[in-house]
Tab-separated table of C-alpha atoms and ligand atoms in Angstrom:
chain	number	residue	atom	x	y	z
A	1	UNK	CA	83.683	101.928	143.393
A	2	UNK	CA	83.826	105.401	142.465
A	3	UNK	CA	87.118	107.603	141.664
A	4	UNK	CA	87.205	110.637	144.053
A	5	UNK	CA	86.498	113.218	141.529
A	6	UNK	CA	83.190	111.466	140.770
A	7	UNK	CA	82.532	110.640	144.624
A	8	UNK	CA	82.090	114.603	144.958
A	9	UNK	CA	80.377	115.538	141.992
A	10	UNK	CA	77.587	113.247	143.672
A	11	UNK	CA	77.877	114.949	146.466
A	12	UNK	CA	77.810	118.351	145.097
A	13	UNK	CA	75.075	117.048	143.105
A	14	UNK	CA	72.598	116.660	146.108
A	15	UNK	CA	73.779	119.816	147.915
A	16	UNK	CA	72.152	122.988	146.856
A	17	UNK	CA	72.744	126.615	148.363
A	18	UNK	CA	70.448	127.091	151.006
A	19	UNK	CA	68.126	130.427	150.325
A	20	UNK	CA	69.376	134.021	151.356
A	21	UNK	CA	68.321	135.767	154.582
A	22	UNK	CA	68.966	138.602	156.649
A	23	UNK	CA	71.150	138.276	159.768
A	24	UNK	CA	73.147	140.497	162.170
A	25	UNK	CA	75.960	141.439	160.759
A	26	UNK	CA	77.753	140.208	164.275
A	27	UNK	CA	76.993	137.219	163.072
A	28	UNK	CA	78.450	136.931	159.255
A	29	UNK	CA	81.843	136.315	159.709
A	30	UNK	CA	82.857	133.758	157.104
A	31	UNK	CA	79.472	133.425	155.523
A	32	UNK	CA	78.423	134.423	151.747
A	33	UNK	CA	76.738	137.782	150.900
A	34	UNK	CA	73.617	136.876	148.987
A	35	UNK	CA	73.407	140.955	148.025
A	36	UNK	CA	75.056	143.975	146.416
A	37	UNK	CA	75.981	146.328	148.779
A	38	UNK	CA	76.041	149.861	147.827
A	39	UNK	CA	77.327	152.919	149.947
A	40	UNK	CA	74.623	154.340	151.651
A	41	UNK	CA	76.560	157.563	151.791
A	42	UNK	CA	80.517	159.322	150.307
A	43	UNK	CA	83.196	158.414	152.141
A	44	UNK	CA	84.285	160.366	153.745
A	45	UNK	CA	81.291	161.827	154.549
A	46	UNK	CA	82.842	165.266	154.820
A	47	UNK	CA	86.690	167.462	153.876
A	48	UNK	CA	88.119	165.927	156.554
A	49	UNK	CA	91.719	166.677	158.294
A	50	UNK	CA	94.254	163.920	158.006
A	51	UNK	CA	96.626	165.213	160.691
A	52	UNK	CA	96.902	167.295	163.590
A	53	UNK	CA	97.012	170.954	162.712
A	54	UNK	CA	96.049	173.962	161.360
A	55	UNK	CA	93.936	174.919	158.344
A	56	UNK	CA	94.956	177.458	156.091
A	57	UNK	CA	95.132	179.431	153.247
A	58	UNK	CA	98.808	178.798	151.708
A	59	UNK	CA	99.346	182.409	150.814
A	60	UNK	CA	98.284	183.311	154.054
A	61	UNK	CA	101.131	181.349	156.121
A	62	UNK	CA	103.588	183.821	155.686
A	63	UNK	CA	102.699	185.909	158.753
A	64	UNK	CA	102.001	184.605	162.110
A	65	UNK	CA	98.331	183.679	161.898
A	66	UNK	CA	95.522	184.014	164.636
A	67	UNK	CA	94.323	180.969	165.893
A	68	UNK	CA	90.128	181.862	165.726
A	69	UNK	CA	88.829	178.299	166.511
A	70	UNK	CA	89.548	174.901	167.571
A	71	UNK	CA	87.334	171.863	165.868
A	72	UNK	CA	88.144	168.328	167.714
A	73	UNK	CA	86.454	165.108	165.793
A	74	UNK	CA	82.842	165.151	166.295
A	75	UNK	CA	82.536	168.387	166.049
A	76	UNK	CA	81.724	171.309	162.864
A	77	UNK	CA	83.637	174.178	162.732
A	78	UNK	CA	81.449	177.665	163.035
A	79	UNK	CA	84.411	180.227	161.055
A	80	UNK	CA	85.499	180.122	157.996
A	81	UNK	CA	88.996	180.651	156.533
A	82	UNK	CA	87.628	184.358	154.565
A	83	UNK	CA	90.679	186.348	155.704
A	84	UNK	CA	94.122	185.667	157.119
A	85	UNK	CA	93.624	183.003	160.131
A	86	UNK	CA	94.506	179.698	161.319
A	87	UNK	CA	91.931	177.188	162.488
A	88	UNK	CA	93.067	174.566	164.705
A	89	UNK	CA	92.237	170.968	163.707
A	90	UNK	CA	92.344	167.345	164.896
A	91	UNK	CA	92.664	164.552	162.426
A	92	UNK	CA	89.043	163.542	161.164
A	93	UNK	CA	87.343	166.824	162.067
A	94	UNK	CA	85.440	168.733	159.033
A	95	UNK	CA	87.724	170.812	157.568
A	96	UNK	CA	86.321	175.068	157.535
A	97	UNK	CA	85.216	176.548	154.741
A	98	UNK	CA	88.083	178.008	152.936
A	99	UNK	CA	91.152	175.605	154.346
A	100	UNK	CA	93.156	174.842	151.332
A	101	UNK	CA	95.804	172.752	153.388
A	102	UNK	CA	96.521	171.531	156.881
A	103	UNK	CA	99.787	172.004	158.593
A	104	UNK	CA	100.802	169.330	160.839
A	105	UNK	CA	101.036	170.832	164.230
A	106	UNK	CA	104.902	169.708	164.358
A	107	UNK	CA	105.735	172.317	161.662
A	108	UNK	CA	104.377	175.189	163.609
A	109	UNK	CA	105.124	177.007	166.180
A	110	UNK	CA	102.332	179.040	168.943
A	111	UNK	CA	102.902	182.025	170.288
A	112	UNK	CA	100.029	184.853	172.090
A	113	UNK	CA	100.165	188.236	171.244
A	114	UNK	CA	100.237	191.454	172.995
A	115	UNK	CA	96.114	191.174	173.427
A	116	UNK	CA	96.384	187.968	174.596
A	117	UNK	CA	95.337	185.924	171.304
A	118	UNK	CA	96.695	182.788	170.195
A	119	UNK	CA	98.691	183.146	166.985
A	120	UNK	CA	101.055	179.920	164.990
A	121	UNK	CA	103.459	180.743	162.946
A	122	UNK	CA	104.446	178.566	160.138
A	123	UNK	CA	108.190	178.386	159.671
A	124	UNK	CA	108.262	176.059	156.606
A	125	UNK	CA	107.514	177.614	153.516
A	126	UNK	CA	103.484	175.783	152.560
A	127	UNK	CA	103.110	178.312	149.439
A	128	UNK	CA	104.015	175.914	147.139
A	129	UNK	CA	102.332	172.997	148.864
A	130	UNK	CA	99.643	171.233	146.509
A	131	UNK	CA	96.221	172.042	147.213
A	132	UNK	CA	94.632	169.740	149.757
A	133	UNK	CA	97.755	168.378	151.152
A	134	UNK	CA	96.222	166.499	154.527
A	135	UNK	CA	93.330	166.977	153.493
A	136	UNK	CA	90.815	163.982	152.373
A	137	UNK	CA	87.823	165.464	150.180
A	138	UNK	CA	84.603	164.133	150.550
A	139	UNK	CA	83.670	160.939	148.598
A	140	UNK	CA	87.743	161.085	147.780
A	141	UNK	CA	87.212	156.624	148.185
A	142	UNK	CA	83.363	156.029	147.760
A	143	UNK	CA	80.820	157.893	145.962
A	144	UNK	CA	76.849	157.258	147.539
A	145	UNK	CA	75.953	154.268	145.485
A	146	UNK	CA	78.994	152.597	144.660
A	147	UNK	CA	79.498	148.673	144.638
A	148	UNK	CA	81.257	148.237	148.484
A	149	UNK	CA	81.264	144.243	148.773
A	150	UNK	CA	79.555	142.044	145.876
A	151	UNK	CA	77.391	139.412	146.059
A	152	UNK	CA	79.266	136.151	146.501
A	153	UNK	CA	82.323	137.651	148.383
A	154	UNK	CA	82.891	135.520	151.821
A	155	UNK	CA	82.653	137.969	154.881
A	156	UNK	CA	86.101	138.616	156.311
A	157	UNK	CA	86.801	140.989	159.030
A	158	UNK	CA	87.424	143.633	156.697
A	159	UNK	CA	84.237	142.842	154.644
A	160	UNK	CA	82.442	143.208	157.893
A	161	UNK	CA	84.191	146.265	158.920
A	162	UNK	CA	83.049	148.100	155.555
A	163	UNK	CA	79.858	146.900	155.774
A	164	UNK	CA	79.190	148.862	159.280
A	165	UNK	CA	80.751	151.971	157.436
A	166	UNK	CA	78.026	152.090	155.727
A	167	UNK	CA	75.090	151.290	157.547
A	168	UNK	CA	74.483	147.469	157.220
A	169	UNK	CA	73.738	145.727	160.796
A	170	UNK	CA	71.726	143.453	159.357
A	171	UNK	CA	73.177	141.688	156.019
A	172	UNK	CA	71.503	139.010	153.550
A	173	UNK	CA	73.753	135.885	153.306
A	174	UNK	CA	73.410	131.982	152.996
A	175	UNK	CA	72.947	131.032	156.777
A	176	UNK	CA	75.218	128.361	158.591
A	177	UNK	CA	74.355	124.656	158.050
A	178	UNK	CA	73.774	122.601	160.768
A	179	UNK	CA	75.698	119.767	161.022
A	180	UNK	CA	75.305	116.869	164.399
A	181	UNK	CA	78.059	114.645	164.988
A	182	UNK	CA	77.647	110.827	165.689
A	183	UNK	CA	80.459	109.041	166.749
A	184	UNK	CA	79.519	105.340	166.201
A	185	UNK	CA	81.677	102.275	168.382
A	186	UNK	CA	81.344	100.166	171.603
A	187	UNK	CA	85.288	101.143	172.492
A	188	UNK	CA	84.605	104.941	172.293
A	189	UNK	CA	84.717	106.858	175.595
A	190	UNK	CA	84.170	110.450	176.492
A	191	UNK	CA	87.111	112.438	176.553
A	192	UNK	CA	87.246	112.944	180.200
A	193	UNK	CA	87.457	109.509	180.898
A	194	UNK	CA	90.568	107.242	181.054
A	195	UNK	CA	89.880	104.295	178.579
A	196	UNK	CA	89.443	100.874	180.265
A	197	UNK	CA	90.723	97.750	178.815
A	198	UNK	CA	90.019	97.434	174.678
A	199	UNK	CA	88.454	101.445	175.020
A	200	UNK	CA	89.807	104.329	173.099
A	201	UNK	CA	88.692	108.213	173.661
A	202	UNK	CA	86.431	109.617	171.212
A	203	UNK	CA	88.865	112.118	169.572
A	204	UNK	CA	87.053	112.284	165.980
A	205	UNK	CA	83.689	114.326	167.661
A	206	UNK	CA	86.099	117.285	169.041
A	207	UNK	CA	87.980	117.034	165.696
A	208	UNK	CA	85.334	116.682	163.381
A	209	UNK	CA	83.133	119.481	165.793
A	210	UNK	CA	86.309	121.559	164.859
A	211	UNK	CA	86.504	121.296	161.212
A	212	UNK	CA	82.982	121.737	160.823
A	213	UNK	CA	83.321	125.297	162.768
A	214	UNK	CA	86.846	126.037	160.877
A	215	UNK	CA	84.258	125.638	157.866
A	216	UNK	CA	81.370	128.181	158.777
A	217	UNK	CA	78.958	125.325	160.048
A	218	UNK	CA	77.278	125.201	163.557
A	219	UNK	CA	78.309	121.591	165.009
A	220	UNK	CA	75.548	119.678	167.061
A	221	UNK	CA	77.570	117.027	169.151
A	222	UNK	CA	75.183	114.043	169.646
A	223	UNK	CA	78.212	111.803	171.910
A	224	UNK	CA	78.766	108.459	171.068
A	225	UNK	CA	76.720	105.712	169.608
A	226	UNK	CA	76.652	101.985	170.819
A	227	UNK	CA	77.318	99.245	167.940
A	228	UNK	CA	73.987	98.257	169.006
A	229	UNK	CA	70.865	98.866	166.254
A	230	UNK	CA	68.244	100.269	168.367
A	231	UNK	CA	70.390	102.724	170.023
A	232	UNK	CA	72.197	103.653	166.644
A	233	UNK	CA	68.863	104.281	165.294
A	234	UNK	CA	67.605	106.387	167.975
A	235	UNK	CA	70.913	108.802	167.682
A	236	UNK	CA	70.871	108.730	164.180
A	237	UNK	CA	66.861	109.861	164.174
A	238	UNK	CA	68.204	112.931	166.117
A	239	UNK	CA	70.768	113.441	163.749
A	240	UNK	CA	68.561	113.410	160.884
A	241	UNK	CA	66.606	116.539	162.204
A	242	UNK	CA	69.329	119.119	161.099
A	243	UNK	CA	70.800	119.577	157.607
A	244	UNK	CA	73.226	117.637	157.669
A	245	UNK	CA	74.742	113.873	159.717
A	246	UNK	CA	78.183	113.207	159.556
A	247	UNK	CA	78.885	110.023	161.664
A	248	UNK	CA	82.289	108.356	162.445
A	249	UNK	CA	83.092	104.533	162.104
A	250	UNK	CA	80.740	101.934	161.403
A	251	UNK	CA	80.525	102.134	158.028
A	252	UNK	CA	83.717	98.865	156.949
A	253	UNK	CA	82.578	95.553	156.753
A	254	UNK	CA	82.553	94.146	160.352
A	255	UNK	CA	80.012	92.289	161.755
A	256	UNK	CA	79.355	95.623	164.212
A	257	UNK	CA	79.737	98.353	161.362
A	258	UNK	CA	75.699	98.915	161.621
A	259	UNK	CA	75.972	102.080	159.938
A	260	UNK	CA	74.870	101.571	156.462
A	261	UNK	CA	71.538	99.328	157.684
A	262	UNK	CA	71.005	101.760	160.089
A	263	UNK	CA	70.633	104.746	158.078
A	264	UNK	CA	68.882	102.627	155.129
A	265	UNK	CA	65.431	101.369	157.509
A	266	UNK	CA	65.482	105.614	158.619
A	267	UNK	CA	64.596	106.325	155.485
A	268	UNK	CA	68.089	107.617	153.954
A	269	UNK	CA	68.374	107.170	149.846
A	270	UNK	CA	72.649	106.065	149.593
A	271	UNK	CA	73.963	107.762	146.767
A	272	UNK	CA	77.654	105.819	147.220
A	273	UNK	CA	79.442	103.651	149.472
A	274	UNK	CA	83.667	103.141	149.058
A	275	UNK	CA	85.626	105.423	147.089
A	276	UNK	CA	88.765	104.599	145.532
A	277	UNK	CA	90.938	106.447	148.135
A	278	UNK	CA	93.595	105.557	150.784
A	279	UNK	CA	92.269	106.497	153.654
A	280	UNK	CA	88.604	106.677	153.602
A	281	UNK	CA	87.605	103.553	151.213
A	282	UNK	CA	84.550	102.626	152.897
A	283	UNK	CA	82.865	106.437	153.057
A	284	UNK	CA	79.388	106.312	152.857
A	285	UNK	CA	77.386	109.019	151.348
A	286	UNK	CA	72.855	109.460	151.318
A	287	UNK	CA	70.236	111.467	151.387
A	288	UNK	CA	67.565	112.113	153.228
A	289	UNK	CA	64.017	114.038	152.083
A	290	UNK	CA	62.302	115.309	155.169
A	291	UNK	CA	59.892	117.702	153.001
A	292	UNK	CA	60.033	119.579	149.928
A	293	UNK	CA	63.306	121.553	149.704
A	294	UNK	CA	64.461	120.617	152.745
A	295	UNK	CA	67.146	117.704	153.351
A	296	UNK	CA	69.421	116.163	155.375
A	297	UNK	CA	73.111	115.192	153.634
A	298	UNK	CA	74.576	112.052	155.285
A	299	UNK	CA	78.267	111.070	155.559
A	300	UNK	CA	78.897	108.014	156.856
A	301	UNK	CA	83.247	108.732	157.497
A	302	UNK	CA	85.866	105.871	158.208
A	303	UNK	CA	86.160	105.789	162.087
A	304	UNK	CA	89.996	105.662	161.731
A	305	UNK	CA	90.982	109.372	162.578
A	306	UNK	CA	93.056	110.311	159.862
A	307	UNK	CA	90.086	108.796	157.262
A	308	UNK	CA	87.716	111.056	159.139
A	309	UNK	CA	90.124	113.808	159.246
A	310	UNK	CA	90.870	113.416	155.389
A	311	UNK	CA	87.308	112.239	153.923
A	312	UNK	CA	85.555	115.187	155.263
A	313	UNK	CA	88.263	117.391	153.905
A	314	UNK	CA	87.674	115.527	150.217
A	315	UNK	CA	83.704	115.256	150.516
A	316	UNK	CA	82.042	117.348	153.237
A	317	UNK	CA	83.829	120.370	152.791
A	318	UNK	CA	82.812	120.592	149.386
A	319	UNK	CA	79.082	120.149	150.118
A	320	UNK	CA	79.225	122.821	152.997
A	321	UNK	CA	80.972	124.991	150.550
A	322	UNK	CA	78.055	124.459	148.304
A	323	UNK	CA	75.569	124.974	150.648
A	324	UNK	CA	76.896	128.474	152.191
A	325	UNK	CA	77.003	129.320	148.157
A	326	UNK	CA	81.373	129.055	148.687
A	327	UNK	CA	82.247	129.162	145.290
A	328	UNK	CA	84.204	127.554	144.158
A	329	UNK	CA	82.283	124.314	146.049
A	330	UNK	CA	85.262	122.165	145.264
A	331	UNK	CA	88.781	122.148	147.121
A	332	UNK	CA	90.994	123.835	144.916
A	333	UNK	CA	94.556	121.985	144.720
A	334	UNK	CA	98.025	123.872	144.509
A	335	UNK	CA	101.243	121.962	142.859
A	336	UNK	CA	104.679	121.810	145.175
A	337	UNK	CA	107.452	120.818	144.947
A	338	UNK	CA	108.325	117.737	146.502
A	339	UNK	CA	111.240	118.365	149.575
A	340	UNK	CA	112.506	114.617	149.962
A	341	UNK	CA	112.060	111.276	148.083
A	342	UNK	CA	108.956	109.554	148.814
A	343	UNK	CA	107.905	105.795	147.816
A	344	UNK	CA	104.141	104.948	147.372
A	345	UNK	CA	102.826	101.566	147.564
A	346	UNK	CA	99.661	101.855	146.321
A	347	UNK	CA	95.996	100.521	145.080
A	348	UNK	CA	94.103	103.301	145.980
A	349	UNK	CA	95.275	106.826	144.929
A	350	UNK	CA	96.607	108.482	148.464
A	351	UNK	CA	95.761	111.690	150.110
A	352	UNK	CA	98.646	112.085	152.423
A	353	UNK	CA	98.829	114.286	155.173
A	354	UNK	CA	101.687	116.693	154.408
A	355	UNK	CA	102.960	120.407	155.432
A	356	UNK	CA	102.990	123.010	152.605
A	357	UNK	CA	105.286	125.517	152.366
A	358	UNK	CA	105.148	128.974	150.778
A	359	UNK	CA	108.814	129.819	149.147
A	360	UNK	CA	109.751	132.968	147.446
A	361	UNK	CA	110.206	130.408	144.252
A	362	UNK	CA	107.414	129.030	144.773
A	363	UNK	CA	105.414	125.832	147.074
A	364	UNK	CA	106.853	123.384	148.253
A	365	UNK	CA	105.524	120.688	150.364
A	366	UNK	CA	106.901	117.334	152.560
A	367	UNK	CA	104.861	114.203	153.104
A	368	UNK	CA	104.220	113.707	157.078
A	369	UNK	CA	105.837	110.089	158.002
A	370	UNK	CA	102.698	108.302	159.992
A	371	UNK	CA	102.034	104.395	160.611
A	372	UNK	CA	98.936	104.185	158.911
A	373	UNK	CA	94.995	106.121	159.707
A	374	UNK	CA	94.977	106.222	163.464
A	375	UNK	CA	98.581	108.053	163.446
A	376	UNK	CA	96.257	111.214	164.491
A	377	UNK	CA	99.289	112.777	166.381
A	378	UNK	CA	101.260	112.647	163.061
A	379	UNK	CA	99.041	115.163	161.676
A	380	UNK	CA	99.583	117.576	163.810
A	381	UNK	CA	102.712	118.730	161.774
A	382	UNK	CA	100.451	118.644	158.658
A	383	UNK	CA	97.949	121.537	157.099
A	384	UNK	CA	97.452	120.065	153.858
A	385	UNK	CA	97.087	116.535	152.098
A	386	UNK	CA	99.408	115.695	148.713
A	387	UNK	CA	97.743	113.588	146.168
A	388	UNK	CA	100.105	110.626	145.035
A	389	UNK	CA	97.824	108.488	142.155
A	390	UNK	CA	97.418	105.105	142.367
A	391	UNK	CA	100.376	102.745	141.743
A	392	UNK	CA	104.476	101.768	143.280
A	393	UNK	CA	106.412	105.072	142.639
A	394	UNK	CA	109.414	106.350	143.676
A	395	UNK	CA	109.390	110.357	143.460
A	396	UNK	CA	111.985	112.341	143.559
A	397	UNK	CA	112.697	115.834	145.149
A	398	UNK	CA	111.560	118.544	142.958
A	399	UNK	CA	108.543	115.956	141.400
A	400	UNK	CA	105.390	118.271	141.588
A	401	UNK	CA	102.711	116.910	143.567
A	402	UNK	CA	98.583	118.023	143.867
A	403	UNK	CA	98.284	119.561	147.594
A	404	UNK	CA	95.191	120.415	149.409
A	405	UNK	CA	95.505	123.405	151.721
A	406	UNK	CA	93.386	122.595	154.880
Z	501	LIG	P1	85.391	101.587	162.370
Z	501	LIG	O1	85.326	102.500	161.160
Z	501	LIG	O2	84.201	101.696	163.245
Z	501	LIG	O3	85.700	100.183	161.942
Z	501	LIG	O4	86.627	102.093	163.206
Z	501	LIG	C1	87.927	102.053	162.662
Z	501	LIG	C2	88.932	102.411	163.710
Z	501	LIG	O5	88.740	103.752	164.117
Z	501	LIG	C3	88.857	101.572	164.954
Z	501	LIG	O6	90.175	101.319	165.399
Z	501	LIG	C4	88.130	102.456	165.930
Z	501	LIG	O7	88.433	102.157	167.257
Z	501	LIG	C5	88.593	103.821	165.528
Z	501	LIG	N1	87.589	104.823	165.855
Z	501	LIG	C6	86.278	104.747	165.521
Z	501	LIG	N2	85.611	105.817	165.951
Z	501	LIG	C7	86.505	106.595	166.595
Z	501	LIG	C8	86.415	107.849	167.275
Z	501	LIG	N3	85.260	108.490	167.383
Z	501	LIG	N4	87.541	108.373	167.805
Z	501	LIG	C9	88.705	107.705	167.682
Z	501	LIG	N5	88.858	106.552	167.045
Z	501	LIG	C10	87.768	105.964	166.519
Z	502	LIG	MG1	83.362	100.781	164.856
């Protein structure tokens, strides 16, 4: 049986980063960029006005000034600032030729003159203002050319949002994998439906159709597989079609766990089945060649929600990662502080569901009491898993635990 750490270096192993290409950039949000981008253009593109206000000349301001233009956003001013004058300006218009400063429109004061034309007068002394105060030079935060996101950086909203600055609708990244969902047992029902006598609802599909989103991936829901071979194998054929399978239950030792057999006589190579982890021992994990370079990843998970819930945290995630070129591809663990006492009983090292905290001294984190790997409600007060190793242990408060941030 293999230790975790060695369960997902096989996986990682058969999981390669799927080839760039170019997609709308809509469409990129948490995804990799396979590219450099540069600026297409300085930013900002143009002097610009950071306030409301007039430009001036500072050694100008000491006289009320005509007012000989107005320039709103969008538009270019036609005068220039050549002799004493004020020109009106709204933040993000191009600044005139000449302006040396803007004066926020709430330190003037407007007045018309005997001929009728606007003047301001500037009441505050501005002569020994800086040069360019409210004003933003051109290229003052990116020079045409410079680096704006690197290749490899995931595509948050504010990645995105740069990346429109400059031009890029369309962006080259490692695409979504496509992942179906098989849940696999005679008791399962849809979720609409009230359970009959011995039936359950299928809550791993919506939950594991969730994570895989949460992830980057595009879920395919394929509904719920009889314990029966021919019908197993006809879902599981579908499955096999996309790049990746991850099926619930079926996989223990029960006379109606078909799984394994199943997936073996479609052609599926397994690369492990059990791992020495509590929950999730009986995880199975294959692969299947459909053509050169292309290939479907299988996970067979533990039907027992919290296993499912857990094992695709520990092994899928990590392939997914791999595959969208995440790096890095593994789950990255954080140590905490332990809140209360808590006693393991243990053969299997144990990935407990558990709610991290982020302190001003640091993480702490407190194991989430549940009654064993159905306890799905239980985990609804958890967003992370703490690692206890394998063996009886008292720990105290203050021990530091491994924790896994979901
Ligand atoms: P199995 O791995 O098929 O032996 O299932 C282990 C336990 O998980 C059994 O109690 C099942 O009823 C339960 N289970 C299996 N699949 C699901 C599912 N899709 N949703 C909820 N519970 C499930
Ligand atoms: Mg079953």
């Amino acid at each position: 049986m293999m230790e975790v750490s060695e369960a997902v270096a096989a996986v990682l192993r058969e999981a390669s980063p799927f080839e760039p290409q170019a997609i709308p950039l809509m469409d990129a949000l948490g995804l990799v960029l396979a590219e450099d981008v540069h600026a297409d253009a300085d930013s900002p593109p143009f002097d610009k006005s950071l306030v409301d206000g007039f430009a001036v000349r500072l050694a100008d301001c000491v006289t009320p000034l005509p007012v000989i233009e107005t320039v709103s956003a969008g538009q270019v001013p036609t005068r220039s600032l050549d002799h004493p004058a004020a020109i009106q300006i709204m933040t993000g218009a191009p600044l005139p030729v000449g302006a040396e400063a803007v004066v926020p429109v709430e330190l003037t004061s407007e007045q018309t003159d005997a001929n009728g034309i606007q003047q301001v007068s500037v009441p505050i002394k501005v002569a020994s203002w800086k040069l360019s105060t409210n004003i933003l030079r051109r290229g003052a935060s990116t020079k045409r050319g410079d680096l704006v996101v690197a290749a490899g950086s995931e595509l948050r909203p504010q990645e995105l949002g740069a990346l429109a600055e400059y031009g890029r609708s369309r962006v080259t990244v490692r695409r979504r994998p496509r992942v179906a969902v098989l849940a696999t047992g005679d008791e399962l029902v849809p979720v609409e439906q009230t359970p009959g006598p011995g039936q359950i609802r299928n809550s791993n599909e919506t939950m594991l159709c969730a994570q895989l989103h949460r992830a980057g991936a595009e879920p395919v829901p394929l509904g719920i597989a009889r314990d029966e071979r021919a019908h197993l194998r006809e879902r599981i054929d579908i499955g096999l079609q996309v790049d990746m399978l991850v099926l619930s239950g079926g996989v223990s030792m029960g006379e109606k766990d078909l799984v394994p057999a199943e997936l073996a006589s479609a052609g599926v190579r397994q690369v492990f089945h059990k791992a020495n982890v509590k929950p999730g021992k009986p995880i199975w994990f294959g692969v299947l060649e459909r053509a050169p370079n292309s290939r479907t990843l299988v996970f067979g998970l533990p039907g027992n929600p919290v296993s499912s819930l857990v094992c695709f945290e520990l092994f899928v995630r990590p392939a997914l990662r791999r595959m969208m070129g995440v790096f890095p591809a593994e789950s990255v663990a954080v140590k905490a502080r332990l809140t209360a006492p808590h006693a393991t009983k243990g053969d299997r090292p144990t990935y407990q569901p558990a709610r991290l905290e982020w302190r001003a001294d640091g993480p702490i984190v407190t194991a989430i009491p549940w009654v064993g790997s159905s306890d799905l409600r239980a985990t609804v007060a958890a967003n992370s898993m703490a690692l206890f190793p394998v063996g009886d242990q008292t720990y105290a408060a203050g021990n530091v635990v491994d924790v896994i941030a979901w």
